[in-house]
PDB file of C-alpha atoms in Angstrom:
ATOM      1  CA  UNK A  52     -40.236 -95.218-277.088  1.00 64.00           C
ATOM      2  CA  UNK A  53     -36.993 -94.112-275.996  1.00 86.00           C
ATOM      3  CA  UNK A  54     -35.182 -97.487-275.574  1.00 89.00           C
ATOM      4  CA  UNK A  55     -31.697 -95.655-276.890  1.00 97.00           C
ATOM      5  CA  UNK A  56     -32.023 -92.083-274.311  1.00 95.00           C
ATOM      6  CA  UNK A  57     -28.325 -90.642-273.607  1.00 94.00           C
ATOM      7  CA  UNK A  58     -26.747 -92.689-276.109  1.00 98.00           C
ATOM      8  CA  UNK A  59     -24.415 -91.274-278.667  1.00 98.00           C
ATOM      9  CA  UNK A  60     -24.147 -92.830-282.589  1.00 98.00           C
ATOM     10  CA  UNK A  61     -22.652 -92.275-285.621  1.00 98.00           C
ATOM     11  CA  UNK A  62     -24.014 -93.282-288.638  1.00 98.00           C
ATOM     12  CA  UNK A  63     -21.684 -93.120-291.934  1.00 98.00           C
ATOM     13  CA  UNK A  64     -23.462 -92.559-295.261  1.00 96.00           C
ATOM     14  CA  UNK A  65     -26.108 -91.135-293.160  1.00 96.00           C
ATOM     15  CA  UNK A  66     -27.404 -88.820-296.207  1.00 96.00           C
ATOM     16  CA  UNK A  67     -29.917 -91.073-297.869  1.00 94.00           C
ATOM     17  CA  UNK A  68     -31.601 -94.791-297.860  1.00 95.00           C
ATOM     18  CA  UNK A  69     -30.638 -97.311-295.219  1.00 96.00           C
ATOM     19  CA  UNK A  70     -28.130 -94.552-293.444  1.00 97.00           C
ATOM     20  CA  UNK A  71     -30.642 -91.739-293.146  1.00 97.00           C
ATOM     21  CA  UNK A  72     -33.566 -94.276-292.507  1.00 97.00           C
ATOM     22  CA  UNK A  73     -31.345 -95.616-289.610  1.00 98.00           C
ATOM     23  CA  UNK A  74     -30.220 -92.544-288.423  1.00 98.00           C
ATOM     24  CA  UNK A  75     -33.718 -90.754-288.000  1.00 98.00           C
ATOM     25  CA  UNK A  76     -35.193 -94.227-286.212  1.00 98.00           C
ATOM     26  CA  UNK A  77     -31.879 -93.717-283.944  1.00 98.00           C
ATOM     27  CA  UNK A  78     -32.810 -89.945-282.949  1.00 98.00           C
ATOM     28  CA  UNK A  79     -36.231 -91.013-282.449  1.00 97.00           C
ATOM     29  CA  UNK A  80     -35.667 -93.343-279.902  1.00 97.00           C
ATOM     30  CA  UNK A  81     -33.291 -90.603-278.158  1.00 97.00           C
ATOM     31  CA  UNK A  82     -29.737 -91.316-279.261  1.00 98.00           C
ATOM     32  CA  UNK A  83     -27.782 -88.042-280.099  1.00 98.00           C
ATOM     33  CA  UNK A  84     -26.427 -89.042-283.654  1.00 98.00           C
ATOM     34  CA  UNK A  85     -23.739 -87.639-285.770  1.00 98.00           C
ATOM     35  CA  UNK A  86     -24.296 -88.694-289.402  1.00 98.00           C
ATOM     36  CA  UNK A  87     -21.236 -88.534-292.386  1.00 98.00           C
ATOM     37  CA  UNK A  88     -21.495 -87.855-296.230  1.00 96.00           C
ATOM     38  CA  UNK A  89     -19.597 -86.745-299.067  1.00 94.00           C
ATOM     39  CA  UNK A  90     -21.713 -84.010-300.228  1.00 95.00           C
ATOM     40  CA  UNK A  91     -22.283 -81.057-298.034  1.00 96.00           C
ATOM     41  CA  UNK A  92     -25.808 -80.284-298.930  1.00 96.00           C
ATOM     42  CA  UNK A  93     -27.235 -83.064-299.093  1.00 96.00           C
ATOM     43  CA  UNK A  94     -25.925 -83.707-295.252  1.00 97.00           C
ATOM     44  CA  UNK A  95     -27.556 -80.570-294.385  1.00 97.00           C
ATOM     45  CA  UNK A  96     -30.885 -81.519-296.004  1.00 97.00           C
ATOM     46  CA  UNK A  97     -30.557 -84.830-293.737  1.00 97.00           C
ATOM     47  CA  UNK A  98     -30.064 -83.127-290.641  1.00 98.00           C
ATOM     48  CA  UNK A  99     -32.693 -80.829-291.237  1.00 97.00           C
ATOM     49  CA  UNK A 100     -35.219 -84.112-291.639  1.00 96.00           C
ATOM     50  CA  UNK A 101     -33.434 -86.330-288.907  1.00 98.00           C
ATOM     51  CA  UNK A 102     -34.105 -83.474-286.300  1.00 96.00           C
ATOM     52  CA  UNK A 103     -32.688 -81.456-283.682  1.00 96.00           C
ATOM     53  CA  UNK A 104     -30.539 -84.227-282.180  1.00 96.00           C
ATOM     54  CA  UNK A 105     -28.641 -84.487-285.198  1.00 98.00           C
ATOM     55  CA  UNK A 106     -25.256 -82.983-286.273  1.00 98.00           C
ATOM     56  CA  UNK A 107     -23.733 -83.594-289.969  1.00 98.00           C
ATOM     57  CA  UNK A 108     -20.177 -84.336-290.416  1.00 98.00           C
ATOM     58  CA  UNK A 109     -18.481 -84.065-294.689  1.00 98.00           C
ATOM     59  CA  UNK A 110     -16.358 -86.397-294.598  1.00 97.00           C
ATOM     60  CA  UNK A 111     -15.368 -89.254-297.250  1.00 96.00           C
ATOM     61  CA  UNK A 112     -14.443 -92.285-295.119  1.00 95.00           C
ATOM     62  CA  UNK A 113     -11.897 -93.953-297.345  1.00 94.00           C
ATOM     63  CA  UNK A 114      -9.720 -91.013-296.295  1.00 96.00           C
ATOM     64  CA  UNK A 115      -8.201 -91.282-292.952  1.00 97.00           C
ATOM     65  CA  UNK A 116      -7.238 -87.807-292.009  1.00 97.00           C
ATOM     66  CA  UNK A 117     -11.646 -86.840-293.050  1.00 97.00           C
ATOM     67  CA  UNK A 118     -11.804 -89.932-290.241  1.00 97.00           C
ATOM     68  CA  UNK A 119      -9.972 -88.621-287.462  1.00 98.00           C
ATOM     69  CA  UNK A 120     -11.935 -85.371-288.224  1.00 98.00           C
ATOM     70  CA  UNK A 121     -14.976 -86.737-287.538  1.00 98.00           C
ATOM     71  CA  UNK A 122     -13.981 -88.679-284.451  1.00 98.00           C
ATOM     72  CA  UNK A 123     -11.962 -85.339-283.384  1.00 98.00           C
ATOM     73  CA  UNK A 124     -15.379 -83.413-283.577  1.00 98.00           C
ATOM     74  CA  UNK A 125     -17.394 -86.179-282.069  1.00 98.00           C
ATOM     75  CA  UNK A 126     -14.802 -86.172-278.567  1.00 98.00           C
ATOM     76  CA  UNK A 127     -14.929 -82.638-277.965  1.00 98.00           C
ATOM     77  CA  UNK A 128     -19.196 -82.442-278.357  1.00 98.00           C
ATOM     78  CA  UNK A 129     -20.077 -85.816-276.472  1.00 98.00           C
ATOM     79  CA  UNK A 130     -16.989 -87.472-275.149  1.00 97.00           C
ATOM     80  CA  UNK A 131     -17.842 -90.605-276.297  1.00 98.00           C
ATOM     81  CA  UNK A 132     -20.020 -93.438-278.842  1.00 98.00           C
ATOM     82  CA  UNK A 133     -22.334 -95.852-277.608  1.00 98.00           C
ATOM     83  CA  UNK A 134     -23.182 -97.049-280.953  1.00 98.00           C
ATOM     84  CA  UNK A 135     -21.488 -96.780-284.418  1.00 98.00           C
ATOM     85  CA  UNK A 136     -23.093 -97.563-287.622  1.00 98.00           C
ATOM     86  CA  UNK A 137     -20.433 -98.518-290.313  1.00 98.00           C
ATOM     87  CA  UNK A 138     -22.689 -97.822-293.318  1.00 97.00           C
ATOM     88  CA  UNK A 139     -20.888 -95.920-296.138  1.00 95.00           C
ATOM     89  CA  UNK A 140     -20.114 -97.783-299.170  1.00 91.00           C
ATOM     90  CA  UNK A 141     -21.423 -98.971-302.548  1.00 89.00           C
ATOM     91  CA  UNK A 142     -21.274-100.217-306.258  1.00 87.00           C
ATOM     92  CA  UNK A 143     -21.839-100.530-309.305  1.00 88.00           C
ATOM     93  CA  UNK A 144     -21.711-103.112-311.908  1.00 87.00           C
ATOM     94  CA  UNK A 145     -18.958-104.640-314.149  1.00 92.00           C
ATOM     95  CA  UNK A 146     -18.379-107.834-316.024  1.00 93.00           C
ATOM     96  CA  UNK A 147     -15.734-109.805-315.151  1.00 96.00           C
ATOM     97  CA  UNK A 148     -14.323-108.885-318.754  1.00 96.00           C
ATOM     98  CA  UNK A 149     -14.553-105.326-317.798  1.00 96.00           C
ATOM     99  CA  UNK A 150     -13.342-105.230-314.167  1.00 96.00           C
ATOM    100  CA  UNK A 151     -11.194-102.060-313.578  1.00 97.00           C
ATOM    101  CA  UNK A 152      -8.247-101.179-311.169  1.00 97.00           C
ATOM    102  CA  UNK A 153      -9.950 -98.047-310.327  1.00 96.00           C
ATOM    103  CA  UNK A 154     -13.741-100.300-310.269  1.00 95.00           C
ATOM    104  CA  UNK A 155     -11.574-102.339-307.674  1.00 97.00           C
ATOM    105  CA  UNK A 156     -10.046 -99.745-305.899  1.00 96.00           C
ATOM    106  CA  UNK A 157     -12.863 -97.352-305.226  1.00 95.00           C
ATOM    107  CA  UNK A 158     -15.669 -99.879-303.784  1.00 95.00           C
ATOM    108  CA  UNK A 159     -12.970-101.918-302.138  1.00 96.00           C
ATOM    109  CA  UNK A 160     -11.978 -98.246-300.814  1.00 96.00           C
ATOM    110  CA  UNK A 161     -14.897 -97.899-298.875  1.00 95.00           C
ATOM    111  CA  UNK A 162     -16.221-101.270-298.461  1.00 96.00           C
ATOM    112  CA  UNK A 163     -13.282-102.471-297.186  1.00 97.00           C
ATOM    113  CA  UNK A 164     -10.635-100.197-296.418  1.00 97.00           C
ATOM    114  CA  UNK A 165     -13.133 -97.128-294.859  1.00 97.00           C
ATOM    115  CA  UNK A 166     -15.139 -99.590-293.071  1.00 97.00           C
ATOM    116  CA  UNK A 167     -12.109-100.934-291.276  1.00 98.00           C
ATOM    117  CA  UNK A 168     -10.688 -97.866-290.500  1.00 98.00           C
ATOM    118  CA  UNK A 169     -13.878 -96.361-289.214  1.00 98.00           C
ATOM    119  CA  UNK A 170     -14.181 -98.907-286.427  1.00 98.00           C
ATOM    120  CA  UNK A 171     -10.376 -98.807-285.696  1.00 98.00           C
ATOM    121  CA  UNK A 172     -10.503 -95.227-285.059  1.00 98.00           C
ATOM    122  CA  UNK A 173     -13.645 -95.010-283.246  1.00 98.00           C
ATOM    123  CA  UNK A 174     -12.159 -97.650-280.184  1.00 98.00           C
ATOM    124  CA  UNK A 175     -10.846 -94.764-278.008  1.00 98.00           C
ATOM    125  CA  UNK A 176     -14.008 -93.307-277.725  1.00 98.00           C
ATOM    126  CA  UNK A 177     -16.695 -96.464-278.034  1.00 98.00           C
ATOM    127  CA  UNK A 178     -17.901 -97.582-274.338  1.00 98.00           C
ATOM    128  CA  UNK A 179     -17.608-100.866-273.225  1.00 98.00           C
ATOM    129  CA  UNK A 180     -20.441-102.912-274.006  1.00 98.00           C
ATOM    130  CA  UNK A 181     -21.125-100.153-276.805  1.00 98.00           C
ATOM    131  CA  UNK A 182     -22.356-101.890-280.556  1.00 98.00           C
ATOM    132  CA  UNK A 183     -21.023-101.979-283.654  1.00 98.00           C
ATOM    133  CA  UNK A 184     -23.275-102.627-286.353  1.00 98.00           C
ATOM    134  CA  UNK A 185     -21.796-103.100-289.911  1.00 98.00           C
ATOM    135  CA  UNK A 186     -23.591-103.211-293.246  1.00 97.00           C
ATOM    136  CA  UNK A 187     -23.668-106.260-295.541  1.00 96.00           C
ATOM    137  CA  UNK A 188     -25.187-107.061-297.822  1.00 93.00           C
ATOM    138  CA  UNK A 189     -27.230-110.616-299.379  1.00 90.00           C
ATOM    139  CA  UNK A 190     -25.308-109.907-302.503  1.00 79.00           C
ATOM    140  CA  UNK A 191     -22.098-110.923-299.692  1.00 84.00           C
ATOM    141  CA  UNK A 192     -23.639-114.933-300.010  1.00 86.00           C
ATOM    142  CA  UNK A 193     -25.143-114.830-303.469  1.00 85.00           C
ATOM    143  CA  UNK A 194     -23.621-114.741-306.967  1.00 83.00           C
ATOM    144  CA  UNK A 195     -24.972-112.117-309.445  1.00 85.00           C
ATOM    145  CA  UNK A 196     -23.498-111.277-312.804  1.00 88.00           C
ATOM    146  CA  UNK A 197     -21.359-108.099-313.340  1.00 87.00           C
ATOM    147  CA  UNK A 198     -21.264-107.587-309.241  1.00 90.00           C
ATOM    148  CA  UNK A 199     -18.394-109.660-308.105  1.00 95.00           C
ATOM    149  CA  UNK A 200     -16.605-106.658-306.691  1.00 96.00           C
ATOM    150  CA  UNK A 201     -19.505-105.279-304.174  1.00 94.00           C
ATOM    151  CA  UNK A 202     -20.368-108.999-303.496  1.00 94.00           C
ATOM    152  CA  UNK A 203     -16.721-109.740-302.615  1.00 96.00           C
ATOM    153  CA  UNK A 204     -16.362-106.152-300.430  1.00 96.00           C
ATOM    154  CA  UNK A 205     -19.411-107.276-298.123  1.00 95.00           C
ATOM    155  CA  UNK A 206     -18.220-110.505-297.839  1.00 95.00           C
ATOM    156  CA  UNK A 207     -15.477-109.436-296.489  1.00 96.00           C
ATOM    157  CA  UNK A 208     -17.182-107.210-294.173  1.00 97.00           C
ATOM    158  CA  UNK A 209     -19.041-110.614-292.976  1.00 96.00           C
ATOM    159  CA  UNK A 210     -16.112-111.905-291.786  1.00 97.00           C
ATOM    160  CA  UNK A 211     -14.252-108.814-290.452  1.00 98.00           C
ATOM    161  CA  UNK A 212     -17.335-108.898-287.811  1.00 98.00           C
ATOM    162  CA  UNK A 213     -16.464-113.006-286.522  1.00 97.00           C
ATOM    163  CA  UNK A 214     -12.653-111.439-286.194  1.00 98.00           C
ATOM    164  CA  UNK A 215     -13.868-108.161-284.321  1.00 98.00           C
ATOM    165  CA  UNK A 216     -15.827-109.494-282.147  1.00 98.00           C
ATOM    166  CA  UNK A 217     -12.938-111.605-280.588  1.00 98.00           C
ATOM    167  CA  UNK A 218     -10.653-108.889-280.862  1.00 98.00           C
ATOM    168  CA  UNK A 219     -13.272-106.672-278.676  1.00 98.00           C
ATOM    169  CA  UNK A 220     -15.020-109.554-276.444  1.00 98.00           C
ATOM    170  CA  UNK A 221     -12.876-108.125-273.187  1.00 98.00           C
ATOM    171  CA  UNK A 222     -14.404-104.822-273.748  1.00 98.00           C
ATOM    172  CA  UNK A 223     -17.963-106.409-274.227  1.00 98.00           C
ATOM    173  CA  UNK A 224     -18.351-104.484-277.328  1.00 98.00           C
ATOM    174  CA  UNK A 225     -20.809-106.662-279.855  1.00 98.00           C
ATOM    175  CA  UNK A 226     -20.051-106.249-283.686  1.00 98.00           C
ATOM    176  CA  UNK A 227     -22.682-107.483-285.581  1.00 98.00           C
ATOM    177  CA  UNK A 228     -23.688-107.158-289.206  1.00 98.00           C
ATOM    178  CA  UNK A 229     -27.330-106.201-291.253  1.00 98.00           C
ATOM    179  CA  UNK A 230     -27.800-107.419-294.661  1.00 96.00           C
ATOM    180  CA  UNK A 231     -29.841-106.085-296.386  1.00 95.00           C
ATOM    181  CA  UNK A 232     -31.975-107.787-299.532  1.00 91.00           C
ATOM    182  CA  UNK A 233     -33.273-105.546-302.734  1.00 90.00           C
ATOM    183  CA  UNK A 234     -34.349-102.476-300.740  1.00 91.00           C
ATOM    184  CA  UNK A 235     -35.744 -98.749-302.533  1.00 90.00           C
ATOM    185  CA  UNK A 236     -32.905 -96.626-302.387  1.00 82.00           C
ATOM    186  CA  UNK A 237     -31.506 -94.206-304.475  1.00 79.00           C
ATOM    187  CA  UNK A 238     -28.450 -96.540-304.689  1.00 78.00           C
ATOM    188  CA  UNK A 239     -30.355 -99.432-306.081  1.00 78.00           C
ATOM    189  CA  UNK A 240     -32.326 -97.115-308.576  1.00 71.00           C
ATOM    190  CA  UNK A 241     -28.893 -95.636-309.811  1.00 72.00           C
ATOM    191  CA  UNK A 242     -27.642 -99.014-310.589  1.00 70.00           C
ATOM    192  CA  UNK A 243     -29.085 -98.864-314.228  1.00 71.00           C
ATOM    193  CA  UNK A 244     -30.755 -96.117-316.443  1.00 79.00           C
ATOM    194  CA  UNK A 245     -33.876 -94.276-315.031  1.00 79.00           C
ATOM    195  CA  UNK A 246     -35.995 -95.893-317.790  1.00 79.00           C
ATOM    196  CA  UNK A 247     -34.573 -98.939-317.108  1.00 80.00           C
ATOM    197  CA  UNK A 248     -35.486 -98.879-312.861  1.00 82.00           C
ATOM    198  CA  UNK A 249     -38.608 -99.909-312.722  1.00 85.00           C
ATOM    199  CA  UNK A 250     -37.595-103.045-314.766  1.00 81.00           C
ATOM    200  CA  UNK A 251     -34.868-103.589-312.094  1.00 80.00           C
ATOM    201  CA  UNK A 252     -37.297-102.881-309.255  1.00 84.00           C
ATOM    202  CA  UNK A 253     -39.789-105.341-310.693  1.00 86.00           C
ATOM    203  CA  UNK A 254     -37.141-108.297-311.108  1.00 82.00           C
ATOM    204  CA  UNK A 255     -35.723-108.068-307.913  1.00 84.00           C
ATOM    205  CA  UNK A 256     -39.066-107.978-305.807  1.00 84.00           C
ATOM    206  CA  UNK A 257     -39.808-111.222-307.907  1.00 88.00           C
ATOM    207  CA  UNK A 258     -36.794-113.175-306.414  1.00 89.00           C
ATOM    208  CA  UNK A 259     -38.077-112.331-302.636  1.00 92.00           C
ATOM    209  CA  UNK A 260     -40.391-114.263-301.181  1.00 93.00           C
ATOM    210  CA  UNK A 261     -42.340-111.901-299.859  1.00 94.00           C
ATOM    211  CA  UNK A 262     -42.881-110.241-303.093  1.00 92.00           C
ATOM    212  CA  UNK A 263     -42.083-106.966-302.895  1.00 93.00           C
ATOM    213  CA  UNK A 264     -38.464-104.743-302.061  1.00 93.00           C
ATOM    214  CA  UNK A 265     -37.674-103.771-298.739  1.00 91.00           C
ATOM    215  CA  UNK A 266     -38.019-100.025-297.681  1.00 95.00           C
ATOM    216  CA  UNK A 267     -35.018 -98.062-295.992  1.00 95.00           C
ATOM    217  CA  UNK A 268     -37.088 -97.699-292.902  1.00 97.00           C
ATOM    218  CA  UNK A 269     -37.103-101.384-292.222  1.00 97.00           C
ATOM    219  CA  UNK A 270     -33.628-101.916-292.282  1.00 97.00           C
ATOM    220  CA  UNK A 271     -33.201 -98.992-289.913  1.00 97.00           C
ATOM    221  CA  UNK A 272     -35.946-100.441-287.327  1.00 97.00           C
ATOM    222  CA  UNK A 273     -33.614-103.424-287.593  1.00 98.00           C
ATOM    223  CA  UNK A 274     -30.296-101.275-286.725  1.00 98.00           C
ATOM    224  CA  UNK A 275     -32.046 -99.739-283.673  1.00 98.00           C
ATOM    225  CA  UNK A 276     -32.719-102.888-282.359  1.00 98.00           C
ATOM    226  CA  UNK A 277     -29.414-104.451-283.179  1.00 98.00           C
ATOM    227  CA  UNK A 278     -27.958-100.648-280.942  1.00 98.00           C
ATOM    228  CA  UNK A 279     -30.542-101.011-277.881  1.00 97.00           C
ATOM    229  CA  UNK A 280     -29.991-103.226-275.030  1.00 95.00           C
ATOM    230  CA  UNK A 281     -32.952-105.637-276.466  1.00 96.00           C
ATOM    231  CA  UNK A 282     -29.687-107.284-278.647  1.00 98.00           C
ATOM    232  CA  UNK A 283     -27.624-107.461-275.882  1.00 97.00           C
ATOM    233  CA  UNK A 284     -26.903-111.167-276.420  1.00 98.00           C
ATOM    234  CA  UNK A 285     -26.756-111.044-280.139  1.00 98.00           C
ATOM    235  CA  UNK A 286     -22.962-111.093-281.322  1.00 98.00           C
ATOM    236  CA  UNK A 287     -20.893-111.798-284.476  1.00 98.00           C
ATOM    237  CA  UNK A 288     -24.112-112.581-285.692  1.00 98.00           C
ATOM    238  CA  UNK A 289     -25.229-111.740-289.647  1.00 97.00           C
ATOM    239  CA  UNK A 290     -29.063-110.424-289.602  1.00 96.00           C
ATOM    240  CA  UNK A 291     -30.847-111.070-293.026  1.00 96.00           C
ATOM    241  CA  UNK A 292     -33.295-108.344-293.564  1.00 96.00           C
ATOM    242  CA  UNK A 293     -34.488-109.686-296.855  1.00 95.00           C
ATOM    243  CA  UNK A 294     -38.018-110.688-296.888  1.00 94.00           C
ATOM    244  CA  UNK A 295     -36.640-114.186-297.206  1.00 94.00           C
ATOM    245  CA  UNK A 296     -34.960-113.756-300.242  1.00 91.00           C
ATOM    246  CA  UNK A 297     -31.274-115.452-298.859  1.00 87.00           C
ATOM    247  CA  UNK A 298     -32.757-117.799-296.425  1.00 85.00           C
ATOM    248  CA  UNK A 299     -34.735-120.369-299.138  1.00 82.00           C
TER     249      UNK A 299
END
């Protein structure tokens, strides 16, 4: 299946769970995809298992002149983005008692602050009728202890995609978000202690219906579809990929 053939993406945070799941299922369906981390060899280990259509970017996207690099490199290789993936970010977990201006700073940082700025700067070169596909989160609806900061920072990112879409509807250009329940990634599992992840693995898959966490390659199926012409009415719209866990 090569529903996305001659199509360009960028995935950020494309080094590991959701971002490398996404970005692999992208490149297998034919889009050319540029992927963004932090940490230069661990981008080169993803490139090397996304595939030949792949090309790593270091870059940190809560700073704006590591954005313009990356959009710099992507207009001189391809010209242009059909699809952008706004998927860097994080968090980790405080008490309210224990909140931090630097806790704060750093998710709302990326969450926030990089995620706006990496759609801003990518307008010049999307397409019209190109999609934008932001990550949420269930935590963005839900209240759990010690995580008001990452809930708060993908709630946000809900409602920057209602404002976006209005802002690009002449251009055709759908912004939709993916949210995401408990899924296996080395984000969740770093949350707590190593002997302690199994424990949260185990809780978590007992609050979704289905029973069990999601894996990163299910979220990506879902980003692939939300990039292909398949979602081509689908709009402002907030995609639950949660086995349930949000809807009941």
């Amino acid at each position: 299946m090569n529903a996305l053939n001659g199509k360009i993406a960028l995935v950020t945070g494309g080094t590991s769970g959701i971002g490398l799941a996404a970005a692999t299922t992208l490149a297998a369906q034919g889009a050319r995809v540029f992927i963004t981390g932090r940490r230069q060899a661990e981008l080169d280990a993803a490139v090397v298992q996304i595939g030949e259509r792949a090309t790593g970017i270091r870059a940190d996207v809560a700073k704006l002149d590591e954005l313009d690099a990356v959009y710099a490199q992507i207009s001189k290789q391809a010209g242009k983005l059909d699809i952008l993936f706004a998927n860097a970010g994080g968090g980790d977990m405080l008490p309210l008692g224990a909140i931090t201006e630097e806790h704060v700073d750093r998710i709302f940082g990326t969450n926030v602050r990089g995620m706006l700025f990496t759609v801003q700067k990518a307008l010049p070169l999307l397409v019209d009728n190109a999609s934008v596909i932001l990550t949420g989160s269930t935590a963005g609806i839900q209240g759990t202890p010690g995580f008001s900061v990452y809930s708060a920072s993908k709630a946000a990112v809900r409602n920057f995609a209602r404002s976006w879409a209005l802002d690009l509807k002449d251009r055709g250009i759908r912004v939709n978000v993916v949210s995401p329940g408990p899924v296996r990634t080395p984000g969740l599992g770093g949350l707590v202690p190593e002997d302690q992840r199994q424990g949260l693995f185990d809780a978590l898959a007992a609050q979704v219906p289905l029973g069990r966490l999601g894996e990163p390659e299910e979220i990506g199926k879902v980003v692939a579809f939300l990039a292909s012409d398949a979602a081509s009415f689908i709009n402002a719209a907030e995609l639950f990929v949660d086995g349930g866990m949000a809807q009941i």
